[in-house]
Short mmCIF file of C-alpha atoms in Angstrom, two decimals:
data_model
loop_
_atom_site.label_atom_id
_atom_site.label_comp_id
_atom_site.label_asym_id
_atom_site.label_seq_id
_atom_site.Cartn_x
_atom_site.Cartn_y
_atom_site.Cartn_z
CA UNK A 13 -1.59 -36.57 -20.17
CA UNK A 14 -1.09 -34.02 -22.95
CA UNK A 15 -2.52 -30.53 -22.40
CA UNK A 16 -5.57 -29.65 -24.45
CA UNK A 17 -4.59 -27.00 -27.00
CA UNK A 18 -6.94 -24.07 -27.40
CA UNK A 19 -7.18 -20.88 -29.38
CA UNK A 20 -6.91 -18.59 -26.36
CA UNK A 21 -4.79 -18.54 -23.22
CA UNK A 22 -6.36 -19.30 -19.87
CA UNK A 23 -7.50 -16.17 -18.04
CA UNK A 24 -7.22 -15.89 -14.26
CA UNK A 25 -9.32 -13.59 -12.08
CA UNK A 26 -7.11 -13.18 -9.02
CA UNK A 27 -7.61 -9.78 -7.41
CA UNK A 28 -3.91 -9.10 -6.82
CA UNK A 29 -3.15 -9.75 -10.50
CA UNK A 30 -6.03 -7.84 -12.08
CA UNK A 31 -3.52 -5.71 -13.97
CA UNK A 32 -1.76 -8.83 -15.26
CA UNK A 33 -4.54 -11.07 -16.54
CA UNK A 34 -4.24 -12.61 -19.99
CA UNK A 35 -3.85 -10.08 -22.78
CA UNK A 36 -7.05 -9.70 -24.77
CA UNK A 37 -7.08 -11.15 -28.27
CA UNK A 38 -8.42 -9.03 -31.11
CA UNK A 39 -8.16 -11.86 -33.62
CA UNK A 40 -11.14 -13.71 -35.13
CA UNK A 41 -12.42 -16.84 -33.43
CA UNK A 42 -10.73 -20.10 -34.42
CA UNK A 43 -12.11 -23.63 -34.54
CA UNK A 44 -9.74 -26.58 -34.15
CA UNK A 45 -11.01 -28.36 -37.25
CA UNK A 46 -10.35 -28.61 -40.97
CA UNK A 47 -12.61 -26.62 -43.28
CA UNK A 48 -11.50 -26.85 -46.89
CA UNK A 49 -11.57 -23.44 -48.63
CA UNK A 50 -12.97 -23.33 -52.14
CA UNK A 51 -10.54 -23.99 -54.96
CA UNK A 52 -8.48 -26.82 -53.47
CA UNK A 53 -8.39 -30.62 -53.33
CA UNK A 54 -6.33 -32.68 -50.91
CA UNK A 55 -5.73 -36.19 -49.69
CA UNK A 56 -3.18 -38.65 -48.35
CA UNK A 57 -2.32 -42.34 -48.37
CA UNK A 58 0.25 -44.76 -46.94
CA UNK A 59 2.94 -45.13 -49.60
CA UNK A 60 5.52 -47.08 -47.60
CA UNK A 61 7.80 -44.26 -46.47
CA UNK A 62 7.11 -44.82 -42.77
CA UNK A 63 7.96 -48.29 -41.44
CA UNK A 64 4.80 -48.07 -39.30
CA UNK A 65 2.54 -48.23 -42.36
CA UNK A 66 0.76 -45.03 -41.37
CA UNK A 67 -0.21 -42.41 -44.01
CA UNK A 68 2.92 -40.67 -45.27
CA UNK A 69 2.23 -39.19 -48.72
CA UNK A 70 -0.07 -36.20 -49.13
CA UNK A 71 -1.00 -33.74 -51.82
CA UNK A 72 -2.74 -30.38 -52.15
CA UNK A 73 -3.93 -29.53 -55.65
CA UNK A 74 -5.35 -26.23 -56.88
CA UNK A 75 -8.58 -26.85 -58.78
CA UNK A 76 -8.34 -23.96 -61.21
CA UNK A 77 -4.81 -22.80 -60.77
CA UNK A 78 -2.44 -21.46 -60.33
CA UNK A 79 -2.89 -20.14 -56.79
CA UNK A 80 -0.84 -17.34 -55.32
CA UNK A 81 1.58 -18.63 -52.69
CA UNK A 82 3.92 -17.15 -50.08
CA UNK A 83 6.45 -19.08 -48.03
CA UNK A 84 8.75 -18.82 -45.05
CA UNK A 85 11.56 -21.36 -44.67
CA UNK A 86 14.10 -22.51 -42.11
CA UNK A 87 17.10 -20.34 -41.22
CA UNK A 88 19.21 -23.45 -40.60
CA UNK A 89 22.38 -23.46 -42.74
CA UNK A 90 21.70 -27.12 -43.64
CA UNK A 91 18.77 -26.77 -46.03
CA UNK A 92 16.79 -29.81 -47.13
CA UNK A 93 16.23 -30.71 -50.79
CA UNK A 94 12.47 -29.93 -50.76
CA UNK A 95 13.19 -26.38 -49.62
CA UNK A 96 15.84 -25.81 -52.27
CA UNK A 97 13.44 -27.09 -54.91
CA UNK A 98 10.52 -24.99 -53.62
CA UNK A 99 12.64 -21.82 -53.53
CA UNK A 100 13.80 -22.41 -57.09
CA UNK A 101 10.25 -22.99 -58.29
CA UNK A 102 8.93 -19.90 -56.53
CA UNK A 103 11.67 -17.83 -58.18
CA UNK A 104 10.78 -19.30 -61.57
CA UNK A 105 7.08 -18.40 -61.26
CA UNK A 106 7.52 -14.88 -59.85
CA UNK A 107 10.60 -12.98 -60.98
CA UNK A 108 11.73 -10.71 -58.17
CA UNK A 109 10.13 -12.82 -55.47
CA UNK A 110 13.48 -14.10 -54.27
CA UNK A 111 12.11 -17.60 -53.69
CA UNK A 112 9.66 -16.27 -51.10
CA UNK A 113 6.46 -16.04 -53.17
CA UNK A 114 5.06 -17.02 -56.54
CA UNK A 115 2.41 -19.28 -58.05
CA UNK A 116 1.62 -22.98 -57.59
CA UNK A 117 -0.71 -25.75 -58.68
CA UNK A 118 0.32 -28.35 -56.09
CA UNK A 119 2.19 -29.16 -52.89
CA UNK A 120 3.46 -32.71 -52.35
CA UNK A 121 4.20 -33.74 -48.77
CA UNK A 122 6.24 -36.74 -47.68
CA UNK A 123 6.65 -37.91 -44.09
CA UNK A 124 9.23 -40.36 -42.76
CA UNK A 125 12.28 -39.02 -44.62
CA UNK A 126 13.49 -35.42 -44.34
CA UNK A 127 15.55 -35.75 -47.57
CA UNK A 128 18.08 -33.44 -45.90
CA UNK A 129 21.88 -33.79 -46.13
CA UNK A 130 21.39 -36.38 -48.88
CA UNK A 131 23.58 -34.65 -51.49
CA UNK A 132 22.95 -34.37 -55.24
CA UNK A 133 21.04 -37.68 -55.26
CA UNK A 134 18.54 -36.25 -52.78
CA UNK A 135 18.05 -33.20 -54.99
CA UNK A 136 17.44 -35.39 -58.02
CA UNK A 137 14.95 -37.50 -56.05
CA UNK A 138 13.03 -34.36 -55.18
CA UNK A 139 13.12 -33.11 -58.77
CA UNK A 140 11.89 -36.49 -60.06
CA UNK A 141 8.98 -36.38 -57.64
CA UNK A 142 8.16 -32.85 -58.76
CA UNK A 143 8.08 -33.91 -62.41
CA UNK A 144 5.82 -36.85 -61.56
CA UNK A 145 3.39 -34.63 -59.63
CA UNK A 146 3.31 -32.15 -62.52
CA UNK A 147 2.60 -34.90 -65.03
CA UNK A 148 -0.16 -36.39 -62.89
CA UNK A 149 -1.86 -33.01 -62.50
CA UNK A 150 -1.15 -31.76 -66.02
CA UNK A 151 0.89 -28.77 -64.93
CA UNK A 152 4.50 -27.58 -65.04
CA UNK A 153 7.14 -28.86 -62.58
CA UNK A 154 7.95 -25.30 -61.49
CA UNK A 155 4.36 -24.93 -60.35
CA UNK A 156 4.84 -27.65 -57.77
CA UNK A 157 6.18 -27.23 -54.21
CA UNK A 158 7.38 -29.74 -51.64
CA UNK A 159 7.31 -30.53 -47.91
CA UNK A 160 9.26 -33.31 -46.21
CA UNK A 161 9.70 -34.39 -42.61
CA UNK A 162 11.44 -37.28 -40.90
CA UNK A 163 14.94 -38.52 -40.22
CA UNK A 164 17.81 -36.41 -41.61
CA UNK A 165 20.23 -38.17 -43.95
CA UNK A 166 17.67 -40.61 -45.35
CA UNK A 167 16.73 -40.47 -49.03
CA UNK A 168 13.16 -40.69 -50.23
CA UNK A 169 12.07 -44.22 -51.20
CA UNK A 170 11.21 -42.94 -54.64
CA UNK A 171 9.78 -46.14 -56.14
CA UNK A 172 7.27 -46.43 -53.27
CA UNK A 173 6.32 -42.77 -53.58
CA UNK A 174 5.83 -42.90 -57.35
CA UNK A 175 3.57 -45.90 -57.04
CA UNK A 176 1.70 -44.19 -54.23
CA UNK A 177 1.25 -41.04 -56.30
CA UNK A 178 -0.62 -43.00 -58.97
CA UNK A 179 -3.05 -44.17 -56.29
CA UNK A 180 -3.34 -40.82 -54.54
CA UNK A 181 -4.17 -38.39 -57.34
CA UNK A 182 -7.55 -39.96 -58.24
CA UNK A 183 -8.53 -39.87 -54.54
CA UNK A 184 -8.04 -36.13 -53.95
CA UNK A 185 -11.14 -34.47 -52.47
CA UNK A 186 -12.36 -30.89 -52.14
CA UNK A 187 -13.64 -31.82 -48.67
CA UNK A 188 -12.75 -31.20 -45.06
CA UNK A 189 -11.83 -34.86 -44.79
CA UNK A 190 -9.28 -34.49 -47.58
CA UNK A 191 -7.53 -31.65 -45.73
CA UNK A 192 -7.57 -33.53 -42.44
CA UNK A 193 -6.12 -36.59 -44.13
CA UNK A 194 -3.17 -34.47 -45.29
CA UNK A 195 -2.71 -33.13 -41.75
CA UNK A 196 -2.53 -36.67 -40.39
CA UNK A 197 -0.10 -37.83 -43.07
CA UNK A 198 2.57 -35.25 -42.16
CA UNK A 199 2.57 -36.23 -38.48
CA UNK A 200 5.73 -37.83 -37.08
CA UNK A 201 6.06 -37.72 -33.27
CA UNK A 202 2.88 -35.63 -32.99
CA UNK A 203 0.23 -37.27 -30.83
CA UNK A 204 -2.72 -35.18 -32.06
CA UNK A 205 -3.59 -33.73 -35.45
CA UNK A 206 -3.15 -29.92 -35.74
CA UNK A 207 -6.05 -28.14 -37.47
CA UNK A 208 -7.38 -24.57 -37.33
CA UNK A 209 -10.01 -22.63 -39.25
CA UNK A 210 -11.21 -19.02 -39.17
CA UNK A 211 -13.50 -17.05 -41.42
CA UNK A 212 -14.03 -13.37 -42.18
CA UNK A 213 -16.15 -11.31 -44.53
CA UNK A 214 -14.67 -9.33 -47.41
CA UNK A 215 -16.48 -7.26 -50.07
CA UNK A 216 -17.64 -9.18 -53.13
CA UNK A 217 -17.86 -7.93 -56.74
CA UNK A 218 -21.08 -6.04 -56.01
CA UNK A 219 -19.92 -4.78 -52.63
CA UNK A 220 -21.97 -7.29 -50.66
CA UNK A 221 -20.07 -9.28 -48.01
CA UNK A 222 -18.52 -12.58 -49.09
CA UNK A 223 -17.47 -15.22 -46.58
CA UNK A 224 -13.76 -16.07 -46.89
CA UNK A 225 -12.29 -19.15 -45.24
CA UNK A 226 -8.76 -19.53 -43.89
CA UNK A 227 -7.81 -23.04 -42.83
CA UNK A 228 -4.45 -24.42 -41.73
CA UNK A 229 -2.70 -27.63 -40.80
CA UNK A 230 0.65 -28.12 -39.09
CA UNK A 231 2.99 -30.73 -37.67
CA UNK A 232 5.98 -30.54 -35.38
CA UNK A 233 6.42 -31.17 -31.64
CA UNK A 234 10.20 -31.63 -31.37
CA UNK A 235 13.27 -29.80 -32.68
CA UNK A 236 11.28 -26.63 -32.15
CA UNK A 237 12.76 -23.24 -31.31
CA UNK A 238 12.45 -19.63 -32.50
CA UNK A 239 14.05 -18.58 -35.85
CA UNK A 240 11.34 -20.40 -37.78
CA UNK A 241 10.38 -23.22 -35.47
CA UNK A 242 10.79 -26.79 -36.66
CA UNK A 243 7.52 -27.55 -38.31
CA UNK A 244 5.58 -27.89 -41.49
CA UNK A 245 2.45 -25.84 -42.05
CA UNK A 246 0.07 -25.20 -44.91
CA UNK A 247 -2.54 -22.44 -44.76
CA UNK A 248 -5.17 -22.28 -47.47
CA UNK A 249 -7.64 -19.49 -48.21
CA UNK A 250 -10.16 -18.82 -50.95
CA UNK A 251 -9.41 -15.09 -50.84
CA UNK A 252 -7.97 -13.33 -53.88
CA UNK A 253 -4.47 -11.97 -53.18
CA UNK A 254 -1.35 -11.45 -55.26
CA UNK A 255 1.79 -13.33 -54.14
CA UNK A 256 3.73 -10.25 -52.96
CA UNK A 257 0.79 -9.14 -50.84
CA UNK A 258 0.46 -12.64 -49.38
CA UNK A 259 4.10 -12.57 -48.33
CA UNK A 260 3.76 -9.10 -46.80
CA UNK A 261 1.01 -10.61 -44.61
CA UNK A 262 2.71 -13.92 -43.82
CA UNK A 263 6.20 -12.73 -42.90
CA UNK A 264 5.34 -10.61 -39.83
CA UNK A 265 2.68 -13.14 -38.75
CA UNK A 266 5.35 -15.84 -38.59
CA UNK A 267 7.45 -13.59 -36.34
CA UNK A 268 4.52 -13.14 -33.93
CA UNK A 269 3.46 -16.80 -33.89
CA UNK A 270 5.77 -19.60 -35.02
CA UNK A 271 8.95 -17.70 -34.21
CA UNK A 272 7.56 -17.35 -30.68
CA UNK A 273 7.25 -21.13 -30.30
CA UNK A 274 9.79 -23.34 -28.59
CA UNK A 275 9.98 -26.89 -27.29
CA UNK A 276 13.61 -27.88 -26.95
CA UNK A 277 15.97 -25.27 -28.37
CA UNK A 278 16.71 -26.98 -31.69
CA UNK A 279 15.79 -25.81 -35.18
CA UNK A 280 15.64 -28.10 -38.19
CA UNK A 281 16.51 -28.39 -41.85
CA UNK A 282 12.98 -28.59 -43.28
CA UNK A 283 10.91 -25.86 -41.57
CA UNK A 284 8.34 -24.53 -44.02
CA UNK A 285 5.13 -22.51 -44.01
CA UNK A 286 3.14 -22.22 -47.22
CA UNK A 287 0.21 -19.81 -47.55
CA UNK A 288 -1.96 -20.31 -50.65
CA UNK A 289 -4.82 -18.16 -51.98
CA UNK A 290 -7.09 -19.67 -54.65
CA UNK A 291 -9.32 -16.64 -55.28
CA UNK A 292 -12.32 -19.00 -55.52
CA UNK A 293 -14.47 -17.07 -53.00
CA UNK A 294 -14.93 -14.27 -55.58
CA UNK A 295 -14.21 -11.66 -52.93
CA UNK A 296 -12.52 -8.52 -54.20
CA UNK A 297 -8.71 -8.79 -54.31
CA UNK A 298 -7.02 -7.83 -51.04
CA UNK A 299 -4.31 -5.39 -52.03
CA UNK A 300 -1.26 -4.39 -49.99
CA UNK A 301 -2.04 -2.11 -47.01
CA UNK A 302 -5.78 -2.23 -47.75
CA UNK A 303 -8.56 -2.76 -45.20
CA UNK A 304 -9.30 -6.10 -46.91
CA UNK A 305 -5.68 -7.20 -46.44
CA UNK A 306 -5.82 -6.22 -42.78
CA UNK A 307 -9.01 -8.25 -42.22
CA UNK A 308 -7.62 -11.24 -44.08
CA UNK A 309 -4.33 -10.96 -42.22
CA UNK A 310 -6.13 -11.16 -38.89
CA UNK A 311 -7.69 -14.48 -39.89
CA UNK A 312 -4.36 -15.83 -41.12
CA UNK A 313 -2.71 -14.82 -37.83
CA UNK A 314 -5.52 -16.37 -35.80
CA UNK A 315 -5.00 -19.69 -37.59
CA UNK A 316 -1.20 -19.53 -37.29
CA UNK A 317 -1.40 -18.67 -33.58
CA UNK A 318 -3.81 -21.52 -32.87
CA UNK A 319 -1.58 -24.01 -34.69
CA UNK A 320 1.54 -22.76 -32.87
CA UNK A 321 -0.19 -23.15 -29.51
CA UNK A 322 -1.31 -26.65 -30.46
CA UNK A 323 2.26 -27.56 -31.34
CA UNK A 324 3.57 -26.27 -28.01
CA UNK A 325 0.85 -28.13 -26.12
CA UNK A 326 1.77 -31.36 -27.95
CA UNK A 327 5.53 -30.91 -27.43
CA UNK A 328 7.44 -34.16 -27.16
CA UNK A 329 6.90 -35.54 -23.66
CA UNK A 330 5.02 -32.41 -22.58
CA UNK A 331 2.32 -32.30 -19.94
CA UNK A 332 1.83 -28.52 -19.68
CA UNK A 333 1.47 -25.71 -22.18
CA UNK A 334 3.39 -22.60 -21.10
CA UNK A 335 2.19 -19.21 -22.33
CA UNK A 336 4.22 -16.10 -21.51
CA UNK A 337 2.66 -12.73 -22.24
CA UNK A 338 4.55 -9.48 -21.86
CA UNK A 339 3.15 -5.96 -21.73
CA UNK A 340 4.62 -2.54 -20.96
CA UNK A 341 7.72 -3.07 -23.12
CA UNK A 342 9.43 -0.31 -25.07
CA UNK A 343 7.98 -1.85 -28.22
CA UNK A 344 6.59 -5.16 -29.49
CA UNK A 345 10.03 -6.44 -30.53
CA UNK A 346 11.31 -6.09 -26.97
CA UNK A 347 8.19 -7.75 -25.58
CA UNK A 348 8.49 -10.71 -27.95
CA UNK A 349 12.18 -11.17 -27.14
CA UNK A 350 11.50 -11.36 -23.42
CA UNK A 351 8.51 -13.69 -23.80
CA UNK A 352 10.56 -15.96 -26.03
CA UNK A 353 13.44 -16.03 -23.55
CA UNK A 354 11.14 -17.03 -20.69
CA UNK A 355 9.50 -19.98 -22.44
CA UNK A 356 12.89 -21.10 -23.80
CA UNK A 357 14.48 -21.44 -20.36
CA UNK A 358 15.19 -25.09 -19.53
CA UNK A 359 15.22 -24.18 -15.85
CA UNK A 360 11.75 -22.65 -16.07
CA UNK A 361 10.46 -25.57 -18.15
CA UNK A 362 11.69 -28.00 -15.49
CA UNK A 363 10.14 -25.88 -12.73
CA UNK A 364 6.77 -25.93 -14.51
CA UNK A 365 6.97 -29.70 -14.80
CA UNK A 366 7.66 -29.97 -11.07
CA UNK A 367 4.86 -27.50 -10.26
CA UNK A 368 7.40 -25.22 -8.60
CA UNK A 369 6.32 -21.54 -8.67
CA UNK A 370 9.92 -20.40 -8.89
CA UNK A 371 9.37 -16.92 -10.31
CA UNK A 372 13.11 -16.27 -10.04
CA UNK A 373 13.51 -18.41 -13.14
CA UNK A 374 11.17 -15.99 -14.95
CA UNK A 375 13.08 -12.91 -13.82
CA UNK A 376 16.41 -14.47 -14.75
CA UNK A 377 15.20 -15.53 -18.19
CA UNK A 378 13.82 -12.05 -18.84
CA UNK A 379 17.21 -10.60 -17.97
CA UNK A 380 18.91 -12.99 -20.41
CA UNK A 381 16.70 -11.98 -23.35
CA UNK A 382 18.24 -10.80 -26.59
CA UNK A 383 16.57 -9.44 -29.70
CA UNK A 384 16.83 -11.68 -32.80
CA UNK A 385 19.09 -10.95 -35.75
CA UNK A 386 18.52 -8.18 -38.24
CA UNK A 387 16.71 -10.26 -40.87
CA UNK A 388 14.06 -11.41 -38.38
CA UNK A 389 13.53 -7.90 -37.02
CA UNK A 390 13.02 -6.67 -40.58
CA UNK A 391 10.62 -9.55 -41.27
CA UNK A 392 8.65 -8.48 -38.20
CA UNK A 393 8.22 -4.99 -39.62
CA UNK A 394 11.15 -2.92 -38.36
CA UNK A 395 12.96 -0.72 -40.87
CA UNK A 396 16.44 -2.03 -41.64
CA UNK A 397 18.04 1.15 -40.29
CA UNK A 398 16.38 0.49 -36.92
CA UNK A 399 16.85 -3.27 -36.97
CA UNK A 400 20.59 -3.19 -37.62
CA UNK A 401 21.72 -1.50 -34.38
CA UNK A 402 19.20 -3.43 -32.26
CA UNK A 403 19.92 -6.94 -33.53
CA UNK A 404 21.26 -9.17 -30.77
CA UNK A 405 20.91 -6.46 -28.12
CA UNK A 406 19.15 -6.83 -24.80
CA UNK A 407 15.62 -5.40 -24.56
CA UNK A 408 15.00 -2.47 -22.24
CA UNK A 409 14.36 -3.80 -18.73
CA UNK A 410 14.19 -2.00 -15.37
CA UNK A 411 13.89 -4.37 -12.41
CA UNK A 412 12.27 -1.75 -10.18
CA UNK A 413 9.41 -1.45 -12.69
CA UNK A 414 9.07 -5.16 -13.46
CA UNK A 415 5.98 -7.04 -12.33
CA UNK A 416 5.53 -10.81 -12.62
CA UNK A 417 2.34 -12.83 -12.19
CA UNK A 418 2.88 -16.60 -11.97
CA UNK A 419 -0.15 -18.80 -12.76
CA UNK A 420 -2.52 -15.98 -11.83
CA UNK A 421 -0.77 -14.69 -8.71
CA UNK A 422 1.27 -11.50 -8.55
CA UNK A 423 4.62 -12.57 -7.07
CA UNK A 424 6.97 -9.69 -7.89
CA UNK A 425 6.53 -5.94 -8.23
CA UNK A 426 9.98 -4.42 -8.11
CA UNK A 427 10.55 -6.53 -4.99
CA UNK A 428 9.34 -10.01 -3.97
CA UNK A 429 5.73 -10.23 -2.78
CA UNK A 430 4.34 -12.73 -0.27
CA UNK A 431 2.10 -15.37 -1.81
CA UNK A 432 0.57 -18.73 -0.97
CA UNK A 433 3.02 -21.15 -2.59
CA UNK A 434 0.81 -24.21 -2.10
CA UNK A 435 -2.15 -22.45 -3.67
CA UNK A 436 -0.08 -21.50 -6.73
CA UNK A 437 1.25 -25.06 -7.01
CA UNK A 438 -2.36 -26.22 -7.14
CA UNK A 439 -3.13 -23.72 -9.91
CA UNK A 440 -0.16 -25.04 -11.87
CA UNK A 441 -1.85 -28.45 -12.14
CA UNK A 442 -3.93 -26.97 -15.00
CA UNK A 443 -3.06 -28.04 -18.57
CA UNK A 444 -1.79 -24.49 -19.23
CA UNK A 445 0.28 -22.15 -17.08
CA UNK A 446 0.15 -18.46 -17.90
CA UNK A 447 3.13 -16.30 -16.97
CA UNK A 448 2.56 -12.56 -17.21
CA UNK A 449 5.16 -9.83 -17.13
CA UNK A 450 4.70 -6.07 -17.29
CA UNK A 451 7.86 -4.01 -17.82
CA UNK A 452 6.36 -0.62 -16.97
CA UNK A 453 8.27 1.09 -19.76
CA UNK A 454 6.04 1.54 -22.80
CA UNK A 455 3.13 0.09 -24.77
CA UNK A 456 4.85 -2.92 -26.39
CA UNK A 457 3.22 -6.35 -26.10
CA UNK A 458 4.18 -9.86 -27.13
CA UNK A 459 3.68 -13.51 -26.31
CA UNK A 460 5.42 -16.84 -26.69
CA UNK A 461 4.46 -20.50 -26.33
CA UNK A 462 6.36 -23.46 -24.93
CA UNK A 463 5.97 -26.56 -22.80
CA UNK A 464 7.46 -28.20 -19.76
CA UNK A 465 10.59 -30.36 -19.93
CA UNK A 466 9.89 -33.92 -18.87
CA UNK A 467 11.62 -37.28 -18.55
CA UNK A 468 9.53 -38.51 -21.45
CA UNK A 469 11.22 -35.99 -23.79
CA UNK A 470 14.58 -37.64 -23.12
CA UNK A 471 13.09 -41.11 -23.63
CA UNK A 472 11.51 -40.17 -26.98
CA UNK A 473 14.69 -38.59 -28.37
CA UNK A 474 17.18 -41.12 -27.01
CA UNK A 475 15.96 -43.64 -29.59
CA UNK A 476 14.59 -41.41 -32.35
CA UNK A 477 16.37 -43.19 -35.26
CA UNK A 478 16.02 -46.67 -33.82
#
């Protein structure tokens, strides 16, 4: 049975591990549901891309556009056609944005074909779809963006999609159901729909509080690993924010959430996160480094974190969500690197599946940790001069200061500690296993999310294209 994804990690109240209970979350509360922010319409239909006949064509349209948009894309060297098109369109709508932010009136999502490694014909297919979306919504092609997911090396069945587009556009709704329909249409091997919503208050034109909604959808449960995990995600908000400010919020949030997510060690060709702001709430604009931007950013991060956890919990073949939280690191970058290394360990993932409290796998994985490359450290907020010498290096780790709590029981504190193995095995039967480390070095904290490695994962991926 799949674990039940939640917004917060499970907390344990075992006396020996009081110092290593789950880290407190300072983020706003999240609901696992769709709540359409003002200023958007969405919907989806079955257009004949998927052989199964399930919904596979979706659209988000800005009601009174354009909306500000920020994006983060895959770091894979094989980049899919929808990403190349989206980057070009972002650059065209915001000079100086480098293809990372700009303005948009629509996002078209196709599921069942990745349109990756399809050559010039794949690029032309994507451009033709963009022109058709623009014509249907009475906007410019460069104000459209694209998402695709599915088998690599397969072109879009363009005639099916064009016919489906004619049926879809009149059905778009500014409702929660419209957003949820889009979330279901982008699913491939996902077994549950991924939805998350948070809300905060920002000052309105007269200074009185205005409720601002942040709602996100995501897909992706396989080919997932840090460096922009394999996934598609769209986050919508009715806040008012300029594109550059949106990207300054999104980029570090991705490093703390989706880049801390792993299922199987593979990254993909189509990974994309779009964050759109319609401005329809009439809240005052959130400017860079302002209190309003900080409040809005907390809601965006809460939604992203909830979606990332839901993806890990629904990992292909998974039965257990693994959360690793690290405290006491030299800084947050070190903490995140160690947490990511722990949940990425195939040995640990297998041990979790077998309900084996083998904390040695945790210690070994922590010792194998390496910081990410320079670009990701910069995206997380480090200055380039600091990121350059640290990229790829091992985090600071002193074994004599290291403490490990496994599923709520302190098992290591510089040396092995006696513990009731059978009792811990029983605790590991929960849908989520929390692994806590404290490095005893500084104030850095970080977390990462993964899942166990099961026989079902091999079965699902042995026949993925057949």
